PDB file of C-alpha atoms in Angstrom:
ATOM      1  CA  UNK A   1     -13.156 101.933 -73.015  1.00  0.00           C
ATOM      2  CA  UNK A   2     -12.965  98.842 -70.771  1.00  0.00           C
ATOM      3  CA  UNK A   3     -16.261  97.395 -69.708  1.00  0.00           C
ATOM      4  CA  UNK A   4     -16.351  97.629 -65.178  1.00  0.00           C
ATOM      5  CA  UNK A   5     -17.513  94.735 -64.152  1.00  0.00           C
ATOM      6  CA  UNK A   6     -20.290  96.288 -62.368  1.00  0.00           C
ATOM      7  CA  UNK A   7     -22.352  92.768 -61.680  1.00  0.00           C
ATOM      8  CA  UNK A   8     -19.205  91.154 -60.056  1.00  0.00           C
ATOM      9  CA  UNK A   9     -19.176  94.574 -57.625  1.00  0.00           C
ATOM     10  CA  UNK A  10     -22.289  94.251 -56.828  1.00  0.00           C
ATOM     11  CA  UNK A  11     -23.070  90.696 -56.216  1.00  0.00           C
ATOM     12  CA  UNK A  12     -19.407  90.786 -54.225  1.00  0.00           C
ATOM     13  CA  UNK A  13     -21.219  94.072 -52.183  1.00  0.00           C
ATOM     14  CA  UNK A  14     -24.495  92.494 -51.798  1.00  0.00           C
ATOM     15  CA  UNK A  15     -22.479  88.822 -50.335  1.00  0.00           C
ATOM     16  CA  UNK A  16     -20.368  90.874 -47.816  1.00  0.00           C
ATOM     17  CA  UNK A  17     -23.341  92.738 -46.417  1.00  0.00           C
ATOM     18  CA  UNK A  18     -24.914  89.579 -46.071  1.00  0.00           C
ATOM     19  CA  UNK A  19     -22.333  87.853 -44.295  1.00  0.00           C
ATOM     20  CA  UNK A  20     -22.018  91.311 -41.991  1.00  0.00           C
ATOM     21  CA  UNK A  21     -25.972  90.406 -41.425  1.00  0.00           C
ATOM     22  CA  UNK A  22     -25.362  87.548 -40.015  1.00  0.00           C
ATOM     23  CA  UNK A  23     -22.055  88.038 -37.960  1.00  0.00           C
ATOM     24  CA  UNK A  24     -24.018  90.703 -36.135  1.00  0.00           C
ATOM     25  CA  UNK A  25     -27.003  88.379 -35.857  1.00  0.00           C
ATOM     26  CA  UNK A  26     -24.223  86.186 -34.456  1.00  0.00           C
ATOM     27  CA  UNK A  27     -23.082  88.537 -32.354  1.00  0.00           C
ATOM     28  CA  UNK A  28     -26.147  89.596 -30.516  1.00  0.00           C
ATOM     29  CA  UNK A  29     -26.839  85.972 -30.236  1.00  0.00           C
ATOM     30  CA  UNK A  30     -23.673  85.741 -27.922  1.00  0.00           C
ATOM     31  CA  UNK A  31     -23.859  88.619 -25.928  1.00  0.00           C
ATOM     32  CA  UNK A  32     -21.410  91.443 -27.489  1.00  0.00           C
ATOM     33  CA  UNK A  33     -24.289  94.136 -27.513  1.00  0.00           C
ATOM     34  CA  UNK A  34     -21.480  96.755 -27.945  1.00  0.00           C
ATOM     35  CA  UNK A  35     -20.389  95.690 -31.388  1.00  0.00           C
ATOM     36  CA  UNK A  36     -24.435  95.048 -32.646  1.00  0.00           C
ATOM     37  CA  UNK A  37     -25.044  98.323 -33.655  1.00  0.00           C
ATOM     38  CA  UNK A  38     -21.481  99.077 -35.932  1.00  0.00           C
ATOM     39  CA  UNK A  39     -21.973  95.609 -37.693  1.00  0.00           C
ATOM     40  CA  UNK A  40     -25.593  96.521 -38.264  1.00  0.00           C
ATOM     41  CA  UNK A  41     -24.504  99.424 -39.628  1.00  0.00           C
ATOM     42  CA  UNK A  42     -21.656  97.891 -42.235  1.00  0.00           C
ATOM     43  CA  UNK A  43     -23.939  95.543 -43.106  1.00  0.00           C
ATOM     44  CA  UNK A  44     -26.263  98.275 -43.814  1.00  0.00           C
ATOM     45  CA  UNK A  45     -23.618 100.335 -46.253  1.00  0.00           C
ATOM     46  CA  UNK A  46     -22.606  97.596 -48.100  1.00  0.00           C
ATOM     47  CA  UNK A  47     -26.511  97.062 -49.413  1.00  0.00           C
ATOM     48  CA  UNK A  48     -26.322 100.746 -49.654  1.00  0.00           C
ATOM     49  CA  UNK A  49     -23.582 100.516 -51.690  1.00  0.00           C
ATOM     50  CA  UNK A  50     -24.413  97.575 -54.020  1.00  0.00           C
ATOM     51  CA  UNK A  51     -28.003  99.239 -54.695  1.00  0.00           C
ATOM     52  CA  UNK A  52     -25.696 102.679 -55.620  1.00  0.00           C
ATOM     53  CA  UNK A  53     -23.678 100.413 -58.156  1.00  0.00           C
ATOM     54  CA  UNK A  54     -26.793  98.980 -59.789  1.00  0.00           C
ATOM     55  CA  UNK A  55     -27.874 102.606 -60.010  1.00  0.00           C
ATOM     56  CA  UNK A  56     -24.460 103.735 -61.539  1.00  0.00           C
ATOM     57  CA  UNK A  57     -24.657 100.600 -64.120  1.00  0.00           C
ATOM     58  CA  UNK A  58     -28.162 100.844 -64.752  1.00  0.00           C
ATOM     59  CA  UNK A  59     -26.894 104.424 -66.134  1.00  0.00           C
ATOM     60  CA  UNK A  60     -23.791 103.512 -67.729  1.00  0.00           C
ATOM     61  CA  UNK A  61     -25.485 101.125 -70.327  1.00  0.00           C
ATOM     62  CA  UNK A  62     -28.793 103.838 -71.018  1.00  0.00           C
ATOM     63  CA  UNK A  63     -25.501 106.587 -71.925  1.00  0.00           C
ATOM     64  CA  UNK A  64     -23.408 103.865 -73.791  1.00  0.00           C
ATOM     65  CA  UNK A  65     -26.787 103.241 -75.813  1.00  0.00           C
ATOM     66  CA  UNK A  66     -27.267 106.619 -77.074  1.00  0.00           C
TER      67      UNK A  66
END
């Protein structure tokens, strides 16, 4: 079976919910309140996420090892 490029996923996760950290810093910085709290939250998921892909590679290998 094909190797998933797991550490490409991840780092590409872990860039986006950066770059959602800082448009909603951006954001509250110019006064659109309203939209704060939904970019907080992708930004949020997206670490989520990457951190649930570590997980699911960090398992992958232990069961390819056996």
């Amino acid at each position: 079976m094909k190797q998933v490029p797991f550490a490409t996923v991840c780092a590409g996760l872990v860039a986006l919910g950066t770059v959602f950290g800082f448009f909603t810093l951006q954001l509250r910085a110019d006064g659109y309140e309203q939209y704060v709290q939904y970019m907080a939250f992708a930004s949020v998921m997206m670490y989520f996420t990457a951190a649930m892909t570590g997980v699911t590679w960090f398992r992958a290998r232990r069961t390819d090892s056996d």
